[in-house]
PDB file of C-alpha atoms and ligand atoms in Angstrom:
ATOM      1  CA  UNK A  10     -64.179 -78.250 -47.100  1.00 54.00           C
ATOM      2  CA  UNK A  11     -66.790 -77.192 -44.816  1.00 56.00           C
ATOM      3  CA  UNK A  12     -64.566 -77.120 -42.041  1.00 60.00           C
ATOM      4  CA  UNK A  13     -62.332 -74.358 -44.332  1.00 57.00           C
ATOM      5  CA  UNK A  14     -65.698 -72.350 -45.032  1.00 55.00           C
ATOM      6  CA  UNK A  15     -66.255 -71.835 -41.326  1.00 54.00           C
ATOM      7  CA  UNK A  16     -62.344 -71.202 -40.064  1.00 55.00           C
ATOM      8  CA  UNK A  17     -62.662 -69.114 -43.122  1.00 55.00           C
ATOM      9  CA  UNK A  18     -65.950 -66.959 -41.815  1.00 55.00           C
ATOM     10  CA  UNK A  19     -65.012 -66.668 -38.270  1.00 53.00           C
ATOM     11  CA  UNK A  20     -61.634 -65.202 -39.279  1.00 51.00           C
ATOM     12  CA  UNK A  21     -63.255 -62.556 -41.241  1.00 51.00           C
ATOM     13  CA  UNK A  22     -65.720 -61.692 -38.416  1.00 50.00           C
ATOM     14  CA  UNK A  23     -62.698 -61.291 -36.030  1.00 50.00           C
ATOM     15  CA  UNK A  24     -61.039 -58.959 -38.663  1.00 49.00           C
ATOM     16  CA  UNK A  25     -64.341 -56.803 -38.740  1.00 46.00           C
ATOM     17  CA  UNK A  26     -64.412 -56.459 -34.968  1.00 47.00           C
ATOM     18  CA  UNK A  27     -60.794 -55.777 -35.411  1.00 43.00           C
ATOM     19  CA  UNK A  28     -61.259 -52.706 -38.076  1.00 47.00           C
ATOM     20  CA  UNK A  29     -63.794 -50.913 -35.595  1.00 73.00           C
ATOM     21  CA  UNK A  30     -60.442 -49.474 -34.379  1.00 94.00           C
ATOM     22  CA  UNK A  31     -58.953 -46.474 -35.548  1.00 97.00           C
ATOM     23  CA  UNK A  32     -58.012 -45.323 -39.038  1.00 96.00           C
ATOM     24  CA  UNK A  33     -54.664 -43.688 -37.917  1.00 98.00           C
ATOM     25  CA  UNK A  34     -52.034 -44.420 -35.304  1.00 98.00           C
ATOM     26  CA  UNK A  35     -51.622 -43.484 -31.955  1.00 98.00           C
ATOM     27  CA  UNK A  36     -49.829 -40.001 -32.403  1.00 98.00           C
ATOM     28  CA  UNK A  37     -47.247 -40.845 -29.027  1.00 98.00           C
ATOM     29  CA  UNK A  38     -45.625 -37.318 -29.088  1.00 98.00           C
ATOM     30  CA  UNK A  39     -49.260 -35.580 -29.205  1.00 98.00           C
ATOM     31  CA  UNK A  40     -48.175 -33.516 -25.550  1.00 98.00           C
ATOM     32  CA  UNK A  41     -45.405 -31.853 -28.107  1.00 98.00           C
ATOM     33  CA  UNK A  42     -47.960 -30.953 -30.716  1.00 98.00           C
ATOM     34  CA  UNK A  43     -48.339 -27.245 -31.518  1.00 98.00           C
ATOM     35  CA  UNK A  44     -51.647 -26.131 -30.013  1.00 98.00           C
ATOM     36  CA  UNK A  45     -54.242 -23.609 -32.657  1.00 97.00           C
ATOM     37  CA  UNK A  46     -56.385 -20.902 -32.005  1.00 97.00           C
ATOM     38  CA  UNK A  47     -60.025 -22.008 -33.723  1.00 97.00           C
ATOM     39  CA  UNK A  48     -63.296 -20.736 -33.536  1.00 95.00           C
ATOM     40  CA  UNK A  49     -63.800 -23.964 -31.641  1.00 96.00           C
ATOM     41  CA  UNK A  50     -60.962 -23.367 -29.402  1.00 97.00           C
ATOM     42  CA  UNK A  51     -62.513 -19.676 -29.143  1.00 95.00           C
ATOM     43  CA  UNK A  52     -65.719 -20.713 -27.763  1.00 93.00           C
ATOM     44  CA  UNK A  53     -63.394 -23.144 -25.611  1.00 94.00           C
ATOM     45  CA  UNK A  54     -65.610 -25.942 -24.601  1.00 97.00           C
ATOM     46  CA  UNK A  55     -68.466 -28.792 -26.038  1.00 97.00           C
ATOM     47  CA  UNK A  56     -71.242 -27.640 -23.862  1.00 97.00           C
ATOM     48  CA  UNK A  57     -74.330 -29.829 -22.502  1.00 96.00           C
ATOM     49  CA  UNK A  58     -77.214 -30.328 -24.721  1.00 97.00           C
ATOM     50  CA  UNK A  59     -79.271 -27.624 -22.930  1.00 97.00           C
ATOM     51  CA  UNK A  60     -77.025 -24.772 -24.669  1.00 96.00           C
ATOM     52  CA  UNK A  61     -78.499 -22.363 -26.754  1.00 96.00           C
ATOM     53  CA  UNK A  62     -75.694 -23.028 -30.239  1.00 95.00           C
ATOM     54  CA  UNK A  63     -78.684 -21.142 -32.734  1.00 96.00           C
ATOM     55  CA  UNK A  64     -75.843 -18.896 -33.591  1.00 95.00           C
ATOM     56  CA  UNK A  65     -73.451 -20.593 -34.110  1.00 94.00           C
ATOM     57  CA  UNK A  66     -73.004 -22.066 -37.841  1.00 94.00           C
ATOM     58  CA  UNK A  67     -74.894 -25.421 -38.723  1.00 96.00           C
ATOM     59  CA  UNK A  68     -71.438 -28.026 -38.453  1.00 97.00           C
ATOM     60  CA  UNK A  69     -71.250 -26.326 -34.964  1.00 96.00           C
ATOM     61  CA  UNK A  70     -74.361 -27.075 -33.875  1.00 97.00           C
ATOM     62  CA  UNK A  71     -74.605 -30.626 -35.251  1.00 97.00           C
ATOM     63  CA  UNK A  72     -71.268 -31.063 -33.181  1.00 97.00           C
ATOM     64  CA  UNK A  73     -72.788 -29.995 -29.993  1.00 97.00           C
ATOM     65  CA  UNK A  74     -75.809 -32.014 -30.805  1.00 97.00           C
ATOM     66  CA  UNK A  75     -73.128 -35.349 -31.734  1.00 97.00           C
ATOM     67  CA  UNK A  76     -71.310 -34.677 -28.496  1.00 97.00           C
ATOM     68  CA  UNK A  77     -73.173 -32.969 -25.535  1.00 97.00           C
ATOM     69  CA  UNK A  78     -74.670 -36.208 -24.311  1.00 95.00           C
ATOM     70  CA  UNK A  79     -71.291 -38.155 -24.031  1.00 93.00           C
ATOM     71  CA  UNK A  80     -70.529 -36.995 -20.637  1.00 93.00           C
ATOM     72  CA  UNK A  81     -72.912 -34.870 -18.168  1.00 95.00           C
ATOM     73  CA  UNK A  82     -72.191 -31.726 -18.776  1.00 95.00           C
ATOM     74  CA  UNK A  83     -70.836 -31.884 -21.551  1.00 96.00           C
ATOM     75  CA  UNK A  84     -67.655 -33.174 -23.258  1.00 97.00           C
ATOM     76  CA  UNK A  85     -65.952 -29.580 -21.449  1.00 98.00           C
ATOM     77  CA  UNK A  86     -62.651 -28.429 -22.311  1.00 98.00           C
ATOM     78  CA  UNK A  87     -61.107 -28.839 -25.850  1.00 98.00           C
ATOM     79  CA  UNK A  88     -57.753 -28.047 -27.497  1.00 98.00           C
ATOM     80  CA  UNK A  89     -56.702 -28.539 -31.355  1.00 98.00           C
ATOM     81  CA  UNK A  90     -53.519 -29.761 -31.740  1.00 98.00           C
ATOM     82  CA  UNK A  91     -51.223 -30.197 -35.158  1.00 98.00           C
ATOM     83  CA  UNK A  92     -48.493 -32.072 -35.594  1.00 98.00           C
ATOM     84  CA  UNK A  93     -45.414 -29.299 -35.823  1.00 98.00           C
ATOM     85  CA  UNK A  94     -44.168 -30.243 -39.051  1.00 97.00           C
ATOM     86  CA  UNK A  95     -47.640 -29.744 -40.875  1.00 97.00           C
ATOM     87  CA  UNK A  96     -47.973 -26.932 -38.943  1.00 96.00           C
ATOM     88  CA  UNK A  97     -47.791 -24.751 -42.281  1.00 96.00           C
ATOM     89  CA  UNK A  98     -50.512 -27.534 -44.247  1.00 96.00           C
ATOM     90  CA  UNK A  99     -53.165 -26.553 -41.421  1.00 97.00           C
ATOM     91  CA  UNK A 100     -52.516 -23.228 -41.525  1.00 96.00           C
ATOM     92  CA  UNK A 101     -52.784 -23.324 -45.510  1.00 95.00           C
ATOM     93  CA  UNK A 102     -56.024 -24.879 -45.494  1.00 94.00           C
ATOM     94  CA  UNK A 103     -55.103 -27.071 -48.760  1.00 91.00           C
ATOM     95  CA  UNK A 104     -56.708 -29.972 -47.625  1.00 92.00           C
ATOM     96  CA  UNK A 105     -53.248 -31.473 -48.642  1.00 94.00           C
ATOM     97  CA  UNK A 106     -51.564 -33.313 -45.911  1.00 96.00           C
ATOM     98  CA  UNK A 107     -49.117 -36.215 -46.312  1.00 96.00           C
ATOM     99  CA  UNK A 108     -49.762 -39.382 -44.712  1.00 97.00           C
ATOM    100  CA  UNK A 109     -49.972 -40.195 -41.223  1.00 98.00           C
ATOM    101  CA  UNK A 110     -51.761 -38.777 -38.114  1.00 98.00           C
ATOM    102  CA  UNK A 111     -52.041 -35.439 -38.090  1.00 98.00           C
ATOM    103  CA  UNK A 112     -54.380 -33.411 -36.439  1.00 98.00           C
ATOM    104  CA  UNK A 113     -55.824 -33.905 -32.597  1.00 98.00           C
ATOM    105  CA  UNK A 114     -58.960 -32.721 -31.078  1.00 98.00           C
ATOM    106  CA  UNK A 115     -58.634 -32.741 -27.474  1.00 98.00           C
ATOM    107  CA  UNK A 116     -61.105 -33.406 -24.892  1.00 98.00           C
ATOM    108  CA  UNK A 117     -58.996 -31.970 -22.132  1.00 98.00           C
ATOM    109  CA  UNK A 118     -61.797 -33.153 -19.419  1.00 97.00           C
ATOM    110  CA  UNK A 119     -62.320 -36.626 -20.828  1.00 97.00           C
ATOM    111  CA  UNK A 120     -58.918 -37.176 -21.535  1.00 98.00           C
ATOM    112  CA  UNK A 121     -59.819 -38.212 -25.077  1.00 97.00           C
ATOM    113  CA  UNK A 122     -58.094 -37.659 -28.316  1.00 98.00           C
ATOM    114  CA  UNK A 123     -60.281 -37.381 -31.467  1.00 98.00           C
ATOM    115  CA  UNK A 124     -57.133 -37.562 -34.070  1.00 98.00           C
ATOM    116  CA  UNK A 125     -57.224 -37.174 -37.838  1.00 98.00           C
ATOM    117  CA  UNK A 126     -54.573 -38.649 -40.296  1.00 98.00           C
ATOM    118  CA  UNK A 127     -54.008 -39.475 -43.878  1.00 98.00           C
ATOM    119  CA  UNK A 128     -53.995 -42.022 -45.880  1.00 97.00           C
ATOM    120  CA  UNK A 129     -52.550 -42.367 -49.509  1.00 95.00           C
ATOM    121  CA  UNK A 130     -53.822 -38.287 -49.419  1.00 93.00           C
ATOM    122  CA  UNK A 131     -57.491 -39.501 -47.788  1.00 96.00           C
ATOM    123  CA  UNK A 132     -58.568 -38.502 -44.576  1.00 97.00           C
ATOM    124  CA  UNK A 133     -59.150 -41.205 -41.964  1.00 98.00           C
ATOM    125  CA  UNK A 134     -60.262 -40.918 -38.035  1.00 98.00           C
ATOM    126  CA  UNK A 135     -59.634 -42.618 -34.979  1.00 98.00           C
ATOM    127  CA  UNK A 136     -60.132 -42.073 -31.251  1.00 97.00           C
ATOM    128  CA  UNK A 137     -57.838 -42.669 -28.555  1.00 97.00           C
ATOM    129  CA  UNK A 138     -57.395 -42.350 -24.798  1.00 97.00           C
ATOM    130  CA  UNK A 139     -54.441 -39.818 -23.415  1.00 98.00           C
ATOM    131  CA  UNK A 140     -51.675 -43.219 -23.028  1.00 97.00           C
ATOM    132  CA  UNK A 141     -52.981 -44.674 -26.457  1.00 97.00           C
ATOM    133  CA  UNK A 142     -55.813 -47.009 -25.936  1.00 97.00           C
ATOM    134  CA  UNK A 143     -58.000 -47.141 -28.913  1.00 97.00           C
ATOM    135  CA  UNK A 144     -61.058 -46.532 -28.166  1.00 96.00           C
ATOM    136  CA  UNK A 145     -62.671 -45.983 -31.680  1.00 97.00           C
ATOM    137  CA  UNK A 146     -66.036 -47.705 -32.080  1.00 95.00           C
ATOM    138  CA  UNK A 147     -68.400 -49.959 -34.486  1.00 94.00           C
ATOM    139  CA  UNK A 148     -71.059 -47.381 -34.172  1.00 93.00           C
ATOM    140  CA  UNK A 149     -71.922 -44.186 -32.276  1.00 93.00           C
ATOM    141  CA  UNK A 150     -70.618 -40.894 -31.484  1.00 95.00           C
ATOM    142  CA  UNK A 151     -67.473 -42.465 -31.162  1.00 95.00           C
ATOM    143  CA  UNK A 152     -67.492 -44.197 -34.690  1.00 96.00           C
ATOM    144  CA  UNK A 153     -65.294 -43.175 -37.201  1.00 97.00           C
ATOM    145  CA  UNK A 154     -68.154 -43.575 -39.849  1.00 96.00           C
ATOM    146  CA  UNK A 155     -69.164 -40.507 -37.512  1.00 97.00           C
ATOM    147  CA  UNK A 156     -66.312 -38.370 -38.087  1.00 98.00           C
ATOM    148  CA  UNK A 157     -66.202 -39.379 -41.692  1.00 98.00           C
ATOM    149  CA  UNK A 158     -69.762 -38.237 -42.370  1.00 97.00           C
ATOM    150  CA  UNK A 159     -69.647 -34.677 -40.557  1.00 98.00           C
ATOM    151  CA  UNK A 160     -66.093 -33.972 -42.050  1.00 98.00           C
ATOM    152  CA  UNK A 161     -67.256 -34.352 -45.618  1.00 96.00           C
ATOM    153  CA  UNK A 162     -70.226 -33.394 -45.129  1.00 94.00           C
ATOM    154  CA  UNK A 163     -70.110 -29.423 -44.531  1.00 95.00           C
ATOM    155  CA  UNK A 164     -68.069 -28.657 -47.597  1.00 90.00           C
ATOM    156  CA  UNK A 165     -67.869 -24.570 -46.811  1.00 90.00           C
ATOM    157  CA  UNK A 166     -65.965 -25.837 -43.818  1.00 93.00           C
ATOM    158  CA  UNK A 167     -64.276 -28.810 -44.032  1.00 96.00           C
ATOM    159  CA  UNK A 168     -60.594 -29.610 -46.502  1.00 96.00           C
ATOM    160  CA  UNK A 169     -59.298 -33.058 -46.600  1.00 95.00           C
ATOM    161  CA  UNK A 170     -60.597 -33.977 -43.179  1.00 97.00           C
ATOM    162  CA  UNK A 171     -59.716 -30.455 -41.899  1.00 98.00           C
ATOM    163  CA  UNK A 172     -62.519 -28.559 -40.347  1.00 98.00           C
ATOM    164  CA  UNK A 173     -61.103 -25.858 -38.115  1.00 96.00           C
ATOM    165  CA  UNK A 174     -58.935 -22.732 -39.237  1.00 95.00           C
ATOM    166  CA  UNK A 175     -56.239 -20.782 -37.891  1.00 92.00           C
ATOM    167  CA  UNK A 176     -57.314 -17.890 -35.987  1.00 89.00           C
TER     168      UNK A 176
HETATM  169  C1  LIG B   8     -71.017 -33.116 -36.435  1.00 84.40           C
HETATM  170  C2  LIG B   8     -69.728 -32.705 -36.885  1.00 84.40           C
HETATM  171  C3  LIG B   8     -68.478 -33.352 -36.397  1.00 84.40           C
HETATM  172  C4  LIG B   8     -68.271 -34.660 -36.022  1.00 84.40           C
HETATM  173  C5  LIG B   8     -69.283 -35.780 -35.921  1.00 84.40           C
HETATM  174  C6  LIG B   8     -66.872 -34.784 -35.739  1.00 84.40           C
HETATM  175  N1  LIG B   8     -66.238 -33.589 -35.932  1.00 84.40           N
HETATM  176 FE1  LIG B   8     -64.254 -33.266 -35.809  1.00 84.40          FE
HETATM  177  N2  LIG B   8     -64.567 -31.273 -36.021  1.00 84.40           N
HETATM  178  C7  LIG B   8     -65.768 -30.675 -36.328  1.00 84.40           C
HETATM  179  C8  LIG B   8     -65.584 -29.238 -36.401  1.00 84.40           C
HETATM  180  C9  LIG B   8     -66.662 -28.217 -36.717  1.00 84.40           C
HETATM  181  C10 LIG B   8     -64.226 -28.982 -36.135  1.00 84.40           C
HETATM  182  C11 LIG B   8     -63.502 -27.642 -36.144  1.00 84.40           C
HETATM  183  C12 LIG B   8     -63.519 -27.004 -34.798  1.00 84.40           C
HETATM  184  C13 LIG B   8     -62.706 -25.737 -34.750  1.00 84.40           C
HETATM  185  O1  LIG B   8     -61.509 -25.842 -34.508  1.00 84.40           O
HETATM  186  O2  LIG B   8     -63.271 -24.656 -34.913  1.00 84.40           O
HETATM  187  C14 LIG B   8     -63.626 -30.299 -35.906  1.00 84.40           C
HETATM  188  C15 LIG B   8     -62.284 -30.482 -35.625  1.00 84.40           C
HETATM  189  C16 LIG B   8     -61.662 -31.696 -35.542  1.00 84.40           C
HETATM  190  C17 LIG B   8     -60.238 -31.875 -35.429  1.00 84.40           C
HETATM  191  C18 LIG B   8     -59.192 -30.774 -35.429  1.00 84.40           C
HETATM  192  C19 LIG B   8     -58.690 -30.544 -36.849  1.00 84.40           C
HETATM  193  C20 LIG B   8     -59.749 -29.991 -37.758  1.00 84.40           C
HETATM  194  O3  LIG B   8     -60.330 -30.780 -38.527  1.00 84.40           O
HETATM  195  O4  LIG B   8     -60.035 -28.801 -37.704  1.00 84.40           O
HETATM  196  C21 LIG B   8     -60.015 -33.218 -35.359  1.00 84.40           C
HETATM  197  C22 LIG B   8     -58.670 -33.905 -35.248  1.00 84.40           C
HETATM  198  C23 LIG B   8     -61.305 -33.870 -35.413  1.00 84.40           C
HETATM  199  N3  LIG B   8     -62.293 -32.922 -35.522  1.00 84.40           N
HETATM  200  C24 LIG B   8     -61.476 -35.232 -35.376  1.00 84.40           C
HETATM  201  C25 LIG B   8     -62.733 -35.837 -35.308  1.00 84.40           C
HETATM  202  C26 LIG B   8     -62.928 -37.246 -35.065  1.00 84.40           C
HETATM  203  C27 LIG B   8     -61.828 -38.272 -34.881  1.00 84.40           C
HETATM  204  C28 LIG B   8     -64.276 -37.450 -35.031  1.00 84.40           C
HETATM  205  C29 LIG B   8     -65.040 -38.722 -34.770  1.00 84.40           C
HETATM  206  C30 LIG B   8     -64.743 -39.450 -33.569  1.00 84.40           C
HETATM  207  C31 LIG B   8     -64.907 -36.157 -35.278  1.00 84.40           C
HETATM  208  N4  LIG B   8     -63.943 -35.210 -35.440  1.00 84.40           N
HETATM  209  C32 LIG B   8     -66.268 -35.961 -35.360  1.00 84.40           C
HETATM  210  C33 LIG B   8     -66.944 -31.332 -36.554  1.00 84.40           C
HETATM  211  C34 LIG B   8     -67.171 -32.686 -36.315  1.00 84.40           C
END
């Protein structure tokens, strides 16, 4: 009996280091998505933590503040990508979105992929390398207990995991 308890434990401690992944699959088409204009895309890049972001509304600058120490100088160049056939959801703003992955932030410079997807209707978060290593982790910037507290936490901004709009 003992012996089950502790095959038992270990088990479950593998499948908790194994649920530090993503959320939502690898999106393998994501070069095909349909890229958005965004007020994110707009301003065009995550800038280093010396950047002056006062203006810029509060989920902004608690992004910057997430992200600008990831990489020196900044995480750089981003892109928002949708998956073309919920092209029309994103643009809707709903916060309705059927299940799978859906949208991509791009880190163009760090060749990163910060995707969102949906799951039974819920939003869920994941983050990948450009060829589809998961990279998502326990706890950090790069945590999707990260995401998950920033995208329901602005509620003027964010639908269904959505935070962006259409431009
Ligand atoms: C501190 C806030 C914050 C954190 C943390 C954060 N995001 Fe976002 N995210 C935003 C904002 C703001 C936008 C909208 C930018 C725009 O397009 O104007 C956004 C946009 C996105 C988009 C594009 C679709 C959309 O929602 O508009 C994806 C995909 C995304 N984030 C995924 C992630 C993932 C994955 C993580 C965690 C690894 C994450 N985000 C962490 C604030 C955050």
């Amino acid at each position: 009996m003992k012996h089950l308890i502790v095959i038992v434990s270990s088990w479950l401690a593998l499948m908790a280091s194994a649920i530090a992944g993503s959320g939502t699959p690898f999106p393998a088409d994501w070069k095909s998505w349909t890229a958005m204009s965004t007020t994110l895309t707009g301003i065009g890049a995550l800038p280093d933590c010396s950047a002056d972001v006062s203006k810029l509304p509060p989920i902004y600058q608690k992004t910057v503040e997430t992200y600008c120490s990831v990489k020196p100088g900044g995480p750089g160049k981003v892109a928002i990508l949708v998956k073309p056939s919920v092209g029309g959801d994103y643009a809707a703003r709903s916060g309705k979105f059927s299940d799978g992955t859906n949208m991509i932030l791009h880190l163009k410079d760090m060749k990163v992929l910060f995707v969102t997807g949906h799951k039974n209707g819920a939003a869920v978060y994941g983050v990948f390398t450009e060829d589809g290593k998961d990279i998502t982790a326990a706890s950090g910037p790069l945590a999707a207990e990260t995401c998950t507290t920033c995208h329901t936490g602005y509620q003027a901004f964010c639908k269904g995991g959505q935070c962006g709009t259409k431009k």
